[in-house]
Tab-separated table of C-alpha atoms in Angstrom:
chain	number	residue	atom	x	y	z
A	1	MET	CA	26.426	-32.001	21.494
A	2	ASP	CA	24.496	-28.757	21.074
A	3	ILE	CA	25.702	-28.439	17.473
A	4	GLU	CA	24.559	-31.975	16.682
A	5	LEU	CA	21.168	-31.309	18.268
A	6	GLU	CA	20.789	-28.092	16.249
A	7	ARG	CA	21.617	-29.997	13.040
A	8	THR	CA	19.021	-32.602	13.874
A	9	ASN	CA	16.391	-29.972	14.582
A	10	HIS	CA	17.246	-28.195	11.335
A	11	LYS	CA	16.863	-31.430	9.360
A	12	ASN	CA	13.527	-32.121	11.056
A	13	ARG	CA	12.243	-28.623	10.245
A	14	LEU	CA	13.419	-28.954	6.649
A	15	HIS	CA	11.763	-32.365	6.354
A	16	TYR	CA	8.504	-30.998	7.784
A	17	ARG	CA	8.494	-28.013	5.415
A	18	THR	CA	9.196	-30.274	2.456
A	19	LYS	CA	6.328	-32.598	3.350
A	20	GLU	CA	4.042	-29.632	3.923
A	21	ASN	CA	4.938	-28.081	0.558
A	22	ILE	CA	4.348	-31.384	-1.222
A	23	LYS	CA	0.929	-31.651	0.402
A	24	ILE	CA	0.032	-28.067	-0.525
A	25	PHE	CA	1.191	-28.542	-4.104
A	26	ALA	CA	-0.734	-31.817	-4.451
A	27	ILE	CA	-4.028	-30.252	-3.357
A	28	VAL	CA	-3.435	-27.130	-5.451
A	29	PHE	CA	-2.637	-29.344	-8.436
A	30	ILE	CA	-5.930	-31.215	-7.989
A	31	LEU	CA	-7.830	-27.906	-7.949
A	32	PHE	CA	-5.916	-26.819	-11.038
A	33	ILE	CA	-6.795	-30.036	-12.896
A	34	LEU	CA	-10.456	-29.668	-11.934
A	35	SER	CA	-10.492	-26.132	-13.327
A	36	ARG	CA	-9.060	-27.393	-16.614
A	37	VAL	CA	-11.623	-30.201	-16.640
A	38	LEU	CA	-14.276	-27.476	-16.473
A	39	LEU	CA	-12.645	-25.746	-19.446
A	40	THR	CA	-12.520	-29.006	-21.418
A	41	PHE	CA	-16.139	-29.768	-20.543
A	42	ALA	CA	-17.196	-26.343	-21.851
A	43	ALA	CA	-15.259	-27.038	-25.058
A	44	CYS	CA	-17.013	-30.411	-25.447
A	45	ILE	CA	-20.410	-28.759	-24.961
A	46	TYR	CA	-19.518	-26.150	-27.567
A	47	ASN	CA	-18.453	-28.796	-30.097
A	48	TYR	CA	-21.581	-30.861	-29.419
A	49	VAL	CA	-23.941	-27.909	-29.826
A	50	HIS	CA	-22.265	-26.771	-33.035
A	51	GLU	CA	-21.931	-30.320	-34.385
A	52	GLY	CA	-18.261	-29.959	-35.156
A	53	TYR	CA	-14.840	-30.483	-33.654
A	54	THR	CA	-12.467	-27.662	-32.865
A	55	ARG	CA	-9.460	-28.294	-30.656
A	56	THR	CA	-9.534	-26.512	-27.308
A	57	TRP	CA	-6.326	-24.575	-27.940
A	58	GLU	CA	-7.823	-23.276	-31.166
A	59	LEU	CA	-10.983	-22.175	-29.335
A	60	LEU	CA	-8.817	-20.187	-26.946
A	61	TYR	CA	-6.888	-18.438	-29.706
A	62	HIS	CA	-8.503	-14.994	-29.970
A	63	TYR	CA	-7.835	-11.272	-29.479
A	64	ASP	CA	-4.557	-10.428	-27.700
A	65	ALA	CA	-3.290	-13.993	-28.123
A	66	LEU	CA	-2.892	-13.261	-31.837
A	67	TRP	CA	-0.713	-10.258	-31.028
A	68	TYR	CA	1.600	-12.232	-28.749
A	69	VAL	CA	1.972	-15.004	-31.316
A	70	ASP	CA	2.819	-12.367	-33.936
A	71	ILE	CA	5.516	-10.870	-31.679
A	72	VAL	CA	7.063	-14.282	-31.061
A	73	ASP	CA	7.021	-15.282	-34.725
A	74	ASN	CA	7.816	-11.948	-36.386
A	75	GLY	CA	9.242	-9.622	-33.736
A	76	TYR	CA	8.223	-6.051	-32.990
A	77	GLN	CA	7.217	-3.739	-35.824
A	78	SER	CA	8.837	-0.309	-35.994
A	79	THR	CA	5.787	1.570	-37.328
A	80	PRO	CA	2.018	1.252	-36.773
A	81	ASN	CA	-0.207	-0.391	-39.361
A	82	SER	CA	-1.192	2.262	-41.903
A	83	GLY	CA	-4.805	1.074	-41.983
A	84	THR	CA	-5.676	0.349	-38.342
A	85	GLY	CA	-3.086	2.438	-36.519
A	86	TYR	CA	-2.255	-0.598	-34.345
A	87	ALA	CA	1.294	-1.673	-33.470
A	88	ASN	CA	2.431	-4.728	-31.553
A	89	TYR	CA	4.915	-2.785	-29.398
A	90	ALA	CA	1.909	-1.926	-27.216
A	91	PHE	CA	2.499	-5.373	-25.656
A	92	TYR	CA	5.362	-5.853	-23.194
A	93	PRO	CA	8.155	-8.272	-24.046
A	94	PHE	CA	8.981	-10.760	-21.287
A	95	TYR	CA	6.143	-13.197	-22.036
A	96	PRO	CA	7.017	-13.308	-25.787
A	97	ILE	CA	10.701	-13.718	-24.856
A	98	VAL	CA	9.896	-16.816	-22.782
A	99	LEU	CA	7.735	-18.247	-25.581
A	100	ARG	CA	10.432	-17.588	-28.172
A	101	PHE	CA	13.068	-19.215	-25.962
A	102	LEU	CA	10.977	-22.366	-25.472
A	103	LYS	CA	10.053	-22.518	-29.144
A	104	ASN	CA	13.739	-22.898	-30.007
A	105	PHE	CA	13.904	-26.118	-27.975
A	106	LEU	CA	10.493	-27.725	-28.454
A	107	PRO	CA	9.618	-29.873	-31.494
A	108	ASP	CA	8.198	-28.041	-34.517
A	109	ARG	CA	4.805	-29.716	-34.071
A	110	PHE	CA	4.136	-27.336	-31.166
A	111	THR	CA	2.636	-24.097	-32.443
A	112	THR	CA	3.418	-20.762	-30.792
A	113	ASN	CA	-0.127	-20.622	-29.442
A	114	GLN	CA	0.207	-24.074	-27.879
A	115	ILE	CA	3.473	-23.055	-26.224
A	116	GLY	CA	1.800	-19.896	-24.919
A	117	ILE	CA	-1.043	-21.931	-23.437
A	118	MET	CA	1.415	-24.297	-21.753
A	119	VAL	CA	3.418	-21.409	-20.259
A	120	SER	CA	0.286	-19.669	-18.996
A	121	ASN	CA	-1.019	-22.850	-17.378
A	122	VAL	CA	2.290	-23.544	-15.646
A	123	CYS	CA	2.354	-19.946	-14.402
A	124	ALA	CA	-1.239	-20.282	-13.149
A	125	LEU	CA	-0.359	-23.467	-11.256
A	126	ILE	CA	2.649	-21.819	-9.617
A	127	ALA	CA	0.487	-18.783	-8.803
A	128	GLY	CA	-2.047	-21.027	-7.058
A	129	PHE	CA	0.674	-22.667	-4.962
A	130	LEU	CA	2.278	-19.344	-4.025
A	131	GLY	CA	-1.143	-17.869	-3.311
A	132	VAL	CA	-1.776	-20.515	-0.658
A	133	LYS	CA	1.679	-19.970	0.834
A	134	THR	CA	1.140	-16.198	0.927
A	135	ALA	CA	-2.250	-16.518	2.633
A	136	ARG	CA	-0.712	-18.807	5.272
A	137	LEU	CA	1.892	-16.177	6.131
A	138	ARG	CA	-0.913	-13.907	7.372
A	139	PHE	CA	-3.191	-16.675	8.639
A	140	PRO	CA	-0.931	-19.559	9.777
A	141	LYS	CA	-3.860	-21.626	11.080
A	142	ASP	CA	-5.712	-21.544	7.754
A	143	GLU	CA	-5.286	-24.256	5.143
A	144	ALA	CA	-5.871	-21.420	2.646
A	145	TYR	CA	-6.797	-23.604	-0.338
A	146	PHE	CA	-9.659	-21.209	-0.986
A	147	MET	CA	-7.027	-18.803	-2.321
A	148	ALA	CA	-6.014	-21.336	-4.983
A	149	PHE	CA	-9.670	-21.965	-5.796
A	150	LEU	CA	-10.200	-18.260	-6.474
A	151	ILE	CA	-7.167	-18.114	-8.756
A	152	PHE	CA	-8.391	-21.105	-10.786
A	153	PHE	CA	-12.165	-20.627	-10.760
A	154	ALA	CA	-13.057	-16.973	-10.151
A	155	PRO	CA	-14.799	-15.135	-13.032
A	156	HIS	CA	-12.427	-13.863	-15.737
A	157	THR	CA	-9.690	-16.341	-14.822
A	158	ILE	CA	-10.232	-17.741	-18.318
A	159	TYR	CA	-7.238	-15.613	-19.333
A	160	PHE	CA	-4.943	-17.781	-17.207
A	161	SER	CA	-5.611	-20.620	-19.666
A	162	MET	CA	-4.533	-18.968	-22.916
A	163	THR	CA	-1.762	-17.038	-24.629
A	164	TYR	CA	-2.181	-13.940	-22.498
A	165	THR	CA	0.210	-12.379	-19.948
A	166	GLU	CA	-2.272	-12.454	-17.052
A	167	ALA	CA	-1.083	-15.750	-15.524
A	168	MET	CA	2.617	-14.878	-15.741
A	169	PHE	CA	2.047	-11.410	-14.303
A	170	LEU	CA	-0.040	-12.828	-11.453
A	171	MET	CA	2.668	-15.406	-10.702
A	172	PHE	CA	5.358	-12.732	-10.401
A	173	THR	CA	3.068	-10.504	-8.333
A	174	ILE	CA	2.147	-13.258	-5.875
A	175	GLY	CA	5.814	-14.215	-5.615
A	176	PHE	CA	6.565	-10.589	-4.799
A	177	PHE	CA	3.994	-10.474	-1.976
A	178	TYR	CA	5.165	-13.834	-0.647
A	179	CYS	CA	8.802	-12.719	-0.497
A	180	CYS	CA	7.835	-9.405	1.092
A	181	GLY	CA	5.816	-11.295	3.697
A	182	ARG	CA	8.985	-13.237	4.535
A	183	ARG	CA	11.025	-9.989	4.558
A	184	ASN	CA	13.130	-11.210	1.629
A	185	PHE	CA	13.129	-7.875	-0.150
A	186	LEU	CA	15.906	-8.653	-2.631
A	187	ALA	CA	13.993	-11.612	-4.077
A	188	ALA	CA	10.823	-9.495	-4.069
A	189	SER	CA	12.524	-6.722	-6.044
A	190	ILE	CA	13.740	-9.218	-8.664
A	191	LEU	CA	10.207	-10.568	-9.069
A	192	ALA	CA	8.918	-6.987	-9.353
A	193	PHE	CA	11.487	-6.441	-12.116
A	194	PHE	CA	10.029	-9.334	-14.113
A	195	ALA	CA	6.466	-8.228	-13.367
A	196	ALA	CA	7.222	-4.786	-14.836
A	197	PHE	CA	8.883	-6.470	-17.821
A	198	THR	CA	5.652	-8.439	-18.356
A	199	ARG	CA	3.021	-5.707	-17.877
A	200	ILE	CA	3.461	-1.969	-17.389
A	201	VAL	CA	1.562	-1.878	-14.078
A	202	GLY	CA	4.224	-4.096	-12.516
A	203	VAL	CA	6.293	-0.954	-12.020
A	204	PHE	CA	3.907	0.084	-9.235
A	205	LEU	CA	5.165	-2.787	-7.085
A	206	VAL	CA	8.056	-0.525	-6.102
A	207	PHE	CA	5.638	1.503	-3.950
A	208	SER	CA	4.383	-1.666	-2.267
A	209	LEU	CA	7.993	-2.690	-1.637
A	210	VAL	CA	8.721	0.616	0.118
A	211	LEU	CA	5.598	0.183	2.267
A	212	PHE	CA	6.584	-3.382	3.192
A	213	MET	CA	10.039	-2.100	4.184
A	214	TYR	CA	8.507	0.632	6.301
A	215	GLU	CA	6.170	-1.852	7.985
A	216	ALA	CA	9.129	-4.116	8.771
A	217	ASP	CA	10.922	-1.202	10.490
A	218	TYR	CA	8.119	0.759	12.157
A	219	GLY	CA	4.849	-1.110	11.712
A	220	TRP	CA	2.166	1.297	10.541
A	221	ASP	CA	3.245	4.078	12.896
A	222	PHE	CA	3.423	7.010	10.464
A	223	HIS	CA	5.043	9.593	12.731
A	224	TRP	CA	7.160	12.192	10.955
A	225	LYS	CA	10.199	11.100	12.969
A	226	ASN	CA	9.818	7.522	11.747
A	227	ILE	CA	9.288	8.592	8.137
A	228	THR	CA	12.407	10.777	8.205
A	229	ALA	CA	14.492	8.019	9.756
A	230	PHE	CA	13.191	5.513	7.191
A	231	ILE	CA	14.112	7.759	4.242
A	232	LYS	CA	17.592	8.356	5.657
A	233	GLY	CA	17.983	4.649	6.215
A	234	ILE	CA	17.351	3.915	2.548
A	235	PHE	CA	20.346	5.985	1.511
A	236	LEU	CA	22.513	4.672	4.328
A	237	GLN	CA	21.850	1.035	3.373
A	238	PRO	CA	23.111	0.366	-0.180
A	239	LEU	CA	21.356	-3.014	-0.407
A	240	ARG	CA	17.978	-1.496	0.434
A	241	LEU	CA	18.459	1.263	-2.136
A	242	LEU	CA	19.453	-1.367	-4.706
A	243	GLU	CA	16.314	-3.387	-3.941
A	244	ILE	CA	14.153	-0.340	-4.615
A	245	LEU	CA	15.988	0.566	-7.823
A	246	ILE	CA	15.773	-2.956	-9.256
A	247	CYS	CA	11.943	-2.917	-9.360
A	248	PRO	CA	11.397	-0.491	-12.275
A	249	LEU	CA	14.401	-1.586	-14.356
A	250	GLY	CA	12.284	-3.979	-16.417
A	251	ILE	CA	10.083	-1.208	-17.758
A	252	PHE	CA	13.020	1.175	-18.291
A	253	GLY	CA	14.789	-1.497	-20.318
A	254	TYR	CA	11.777	-1.796	-22.609
A	255	PHE	CA	11.560	1.999	-22.922
A	256	TYR	CA	15.152	2.053	-24.130
A	257	TYR	CA	14.390	-0.663	-26.666
A	258	LEU	CA	11.385	1.325	-27.926
A	259	TYR	CA	13.576	4.398	-28.313
A	260	ARG	CA	15.968	2.387	-30.471
A	261	LEU	CA	13.077	0.836	-32.419
A	262	THR	CA	10.777	3.821	-32.964
A	263	GLY	CA	12.578	6.896	-31.694
A	264	ASP	CA	9.857	7.358	-29.036
A	265	VAL	CA	10.495	6.310	-25.448
A	266	TRP	CA	6.743	6.420	-24.722
A	267	ALA	CA	5.705	4.579	-27.891
A	268	SER	CA	3.866	1.811	-26.006
A	269	ALA	CA	1.722	4.420	-24.214
A	270	HIS	CA	1.121	6.598	-27.265
A	271	ILE	CA	-0.066	3.660	-29.390
A	272	GLN	CA	-2.850	2.903	-26.891
A	273	VAL	CA	-5.005	5.599	-28.513
A	274	ALA	CA	-5.429	3.231	-31.453
A	275	TRP	CA	-7.426	0.909	-29.180
A	276	HIS	CA	-9.007	3.222	-26.623
A	277	LYS	CA	-10.334	6.725	-26.479
A	278	SER	CA	-9.285	8.677	-23.422
A	279	TYR	CA	-11.612	10.283	-20.880
A	280	ASP	CA	-8.619	11.943	-19.181
A	281	GLY	CA	-9.439	10.892	-15.653
A	282	ILE	CA	-10.661	8.017	-13.510
A	283	LEU	CA	-13.901	9.662	-12.382
A	284	ARG	CA	-14.746	10.789	-15.919
A	285	THR	CA	-14.100	7.259	-17.209
A	286	LEU	CA	-16.404	5.724	-14.607
A	287	PHE	CA	-19.080	8.359	-15.157
A	288	TYR	CA	-19.265	8.026	-18.928
A	289	ASN	CA	-19.084	4.233	-18.891
A	290	LEU	CA	-21.816	3.975	-16.256
A	291	LEU	CA	-23.970	6.060	-18.601
A	292	ASP	CA	-23.211	3.458	-21.287
A	293	SER	CA	-21.562	6.051	-23.475
A	294	GLY	CA	-18.161	4.412	-23.325
A	295	SER	CA	-16.453	2.023	-25.719
A	296	GLY	CA	-18.799	-0.688	-26.957
A	297	THR	CA	-21.777	-2.500	-25.523
A	298	SER	CA	-19.992	-3.582	-22.361
A	299	SER	CA	-19.326	-0.144	-20.876
A	300	GLN	CA	-21.624	-0.439	-17.874
A	301	TYR	CA	-20.397	-3.952	-17.134
A	302	TRP	CA	-16.777	-2.793	-17.130
A	303	ALA	CA	-17.585	0.230	-14.965
A	304	LEU	CA	-19.285	-1.995	-12.384
A	305	TRP	CA	-16.230	-4.257	-12.301
A	306	ALA	CA	-14.039	-1.205	-11.786
A	307	LEU	CA	-16.185	-0.146	-8.830
A	308	PHE	CA	-15.952	-3.676	-7.426
A	309	GLY	CA	-12.157	-3.557	-7.643
A	310	LEU	CA	-11.948	-0.142	-6.023
A	311	ALA	CA	-14.219	-1.375	-3.217
A	312	MET	CA	-11.871	-4.335	-2.641
A	313	PHE	CA	-8.866	-2.015	-2.410
A	314	MET	CA	-10.668	0.214	0.087
A	315	TYR	CA	-11.432	-2.897	2.143
A	316	LEU	CA	-7.707	-3.678	2.160
A	317	CYS	CA	-7.057	-0.209	3.580
A	318	TYR	CA	-9.608	-0.943	6.296
A	319	LYS	CA	-7.728	-4.169	7.114
A	320	LYS	CA	-4.423	-2.218	7.132
A	321	GLN	CA	-3.042	-4.095	4.142
A	322	PHE	CA	-1.735	-0.851	2.689
A	323	ALA	CA	0.953	-2.333	0.446
A	324	ALA	CA	-1.588	-4.454	-1.438
A	325	ALA	CA	-4.143	-1.634	-1.527
A	326	VAL	CA	-1.693	0.868	-3.011
A	327	PHE	CA	-0.703	-1.560	-5.744
A	328	GLY	CA	-4.358	-2.228	-6.533
A	329	PHE	CA	-5.307	1.449	-6.707
A	330	LEU	CA	-2.325	2.409	-8.863
A	331	ALA	CA	-2.564	-0.553	-11.250
A	332	VAL	CA	-6.296	-0.237	-11.884
A	333	GLY	CA	-6.164	3.546	-11.786
A	334	LEU	CA	-3.684	3.589	-14.664
A	335	SER	CA	-6.115	1.632	-16.840
A	336	LEU	CA	-9.071	3.801	-15.867
A	337	ARG	CA	-7.281	7.014	-16.820
A	338	THR	CA	-8.050	6.215	-20.465
A	339	ASP	CA	-11.030	3.844	-20.619
A	340	ALA	CA	-12.773	1.024	-18.755
A	341	ILE	CA	-12.439	-1.422	-21.646
A	342	ALA	CA	-11.324	-4.890	-20.469
A	343	ILE	CA	-11.009	-3.628	-16.870
A	344	SER	CA	-12.660	-6.834	-15.631
A	345	ARG	CA	-9.645	-8.936	-16.578
A	346	TYR	CA	-7.256	-6.332	-15.171
A	347	ILE	CA	-9.166	-6.499	-11.881
A	348	MET	CA	-9.061	-10.303	-11.730
A	349	GLY	CA	-5.435	-10.335	-12.823
A	350	ASN	CA	-4.479	-8.244	-9.794
A	351	PHE	CA	-3.452	-10.205	-6.706
A	352	ALA	CA	-4.669	-7.431	-4.398
A	353	VAL	CA	-8.235	-8.438	-5.305
A	354	TYR	CA	-7.590	-12.044	-4.274
A	355	ILE	CA	-6.074	-10.909	-0.981
A	356	ALA	CA	-9.195	-8.852	-0.275
A	357	LEU	CA	-11.600	-11.616	-1.291
A	358	TYR	CA	-9.784	-14.184	0.800
A	359	GLU	CA	-9.739	-11.967	3.888
A	360	LEU	CA	-13.371	-10.988	3.389
A	361	LEU	CA	-14.670	-14.558	2.977
A	362	ARG	CA	-12.280	-16.764	4.972
A	363	SER	CA	-14.426	-16.880	8.118
A	364	ARG	CA	-17.826	-16.570	6.409
A	365	GLN	CA	-18.597	-20.146	5.484
A	366	ILE	CA	-22.038	-19.578	3.937
A	367	ALA	CA	-20.808	-16.688	1.790
A	368	LYS	CA	-17.755	-18.710	0.803
A	369	THR	CA	-19.941	-21.642	-0.288
A	370	VAL	CA	-22.115	-19.317	-2.372
A	371	VAL	CA	-19.008	-17.814	-4.017
A	372	ILE	CA	-17.567	-21.258	-4.766
A	373	ASN	CA	-20.721	-22.509	-6.473
A	374	ALA	CA	-21.378	-19.248	-8.313
A	375	SER	CA	-17.773	-19.069	-9.539
A	376	ILE	CA	-17.874	-22.565	-11.025
A	377	ILE	CA	-21.119	-21.866	-12.862
A	378	ILE	CA	-20.156	-18.388	-14.098
A	379	THR	CA	-16.667	-19.442	-15.177
A	380	GLY	CA	-18.082	-22.421	-17.086
A	381	ILE	CA	-20.516	-20.103	-18.884
A	382	MET	CA	-17.690	-17.662	-19.670
A	383	TYR	CA	-15.641	-20.463	-21.209
A	384	TYR	CA	-18.555	-21.407	-23.441
A	385	MET	CA	-19.224	-17.786	-24.416
A	386	TRP	CA	-15.578	-17.299	-25.307
A	387	PHE	CA	-15.644	-20.364	-27.539
A	388	LYS	CA	-18.885	-19.222	-29.127
A	389	GLY	CA	-17.561	-15.749	-29.802
A	390	ASP	CA	-20.255	-13.969	-27.736
A	391	CYS	CA	-17.661	-12.716	-25.333
A	392	TYR	CA	-17.275	-9.005	-25.894
A	393	PHE	CA	-18.390	-8.211	-22.372
A	394	ILE	CA	-15.693	-10.480	-20.915
A	395	PHE	CA	-12.936	-9.277	-23.253
């Protein structure tokens, strides 16, 4: 009798969770569609103003998207271009692998860029759904759809709509935080593996994983006795050690490939000098870019975005969300060691920022309303500027 009752209760819980997930996905999907309506509207305005007709996927096809399409169509080059010094092995491989795989099965009428846009949009939709689920783990009474809104409408989320890795990386990162929140560390480590295989900063998720494990065992009680016991426990529990080791394997696999391709394990890092000059330090980078002596006309804008991101990560420390804060500091800090160029999209491609924004605004209704309206307007303008080509400051 007790077994039958337990089975019935289990079925009821499963049915409730299924209905709840369907509801969440439906609302997230509506928000996603509305964000793409905004993109399409901006494209229509652009075509009307310029008295022409350019397809939306062609308007989105700029900058790094060209590099990813080249990797998918032609593979990695073994030597830099003799004229520019650029090489496409600066870009990490998992996103091109997925595009190449799908291209083998889809009809020829789909271009590589179109496939990239489809993959990025699917990843963005999944990221929005997982973002809501992750926010509800910490705040069970919240509906948390504001998290999905931020992912779809916040400034610089334009990159989630095109052949860029931002949406895929964000999806893996959110999945990682969701699994860690549920104490499913093996699944989290696998997602961290794919995140590192997509973008180099994904390797820093291993530090967040260790912090989540420590929190699960001891909370945030950082006594030396607890730290010692935690370290010993890692080596006494083979599964836990495996979970930690899985995280960076994605990046190590690519390093091995680069060694076979170019003879240089660090080729992807060394080639960055072709794009950016190095200030050799985070503070020096911020200082020189704030003085507008950095790379290009957008230096001060990028530096201000960097300061915004760092402020968000400090706020996470204040709220004792150390795992997210550490990932934010390390990921953004790596970019700032060389230059602040494009830091705005690295900030808004980092889930730690969304965690901070959600926690900061969730109970401040007036501020949240202002952010919602401002985000829609600013994002619409950014779409139009991208289409027009006046987008260097949002690169």
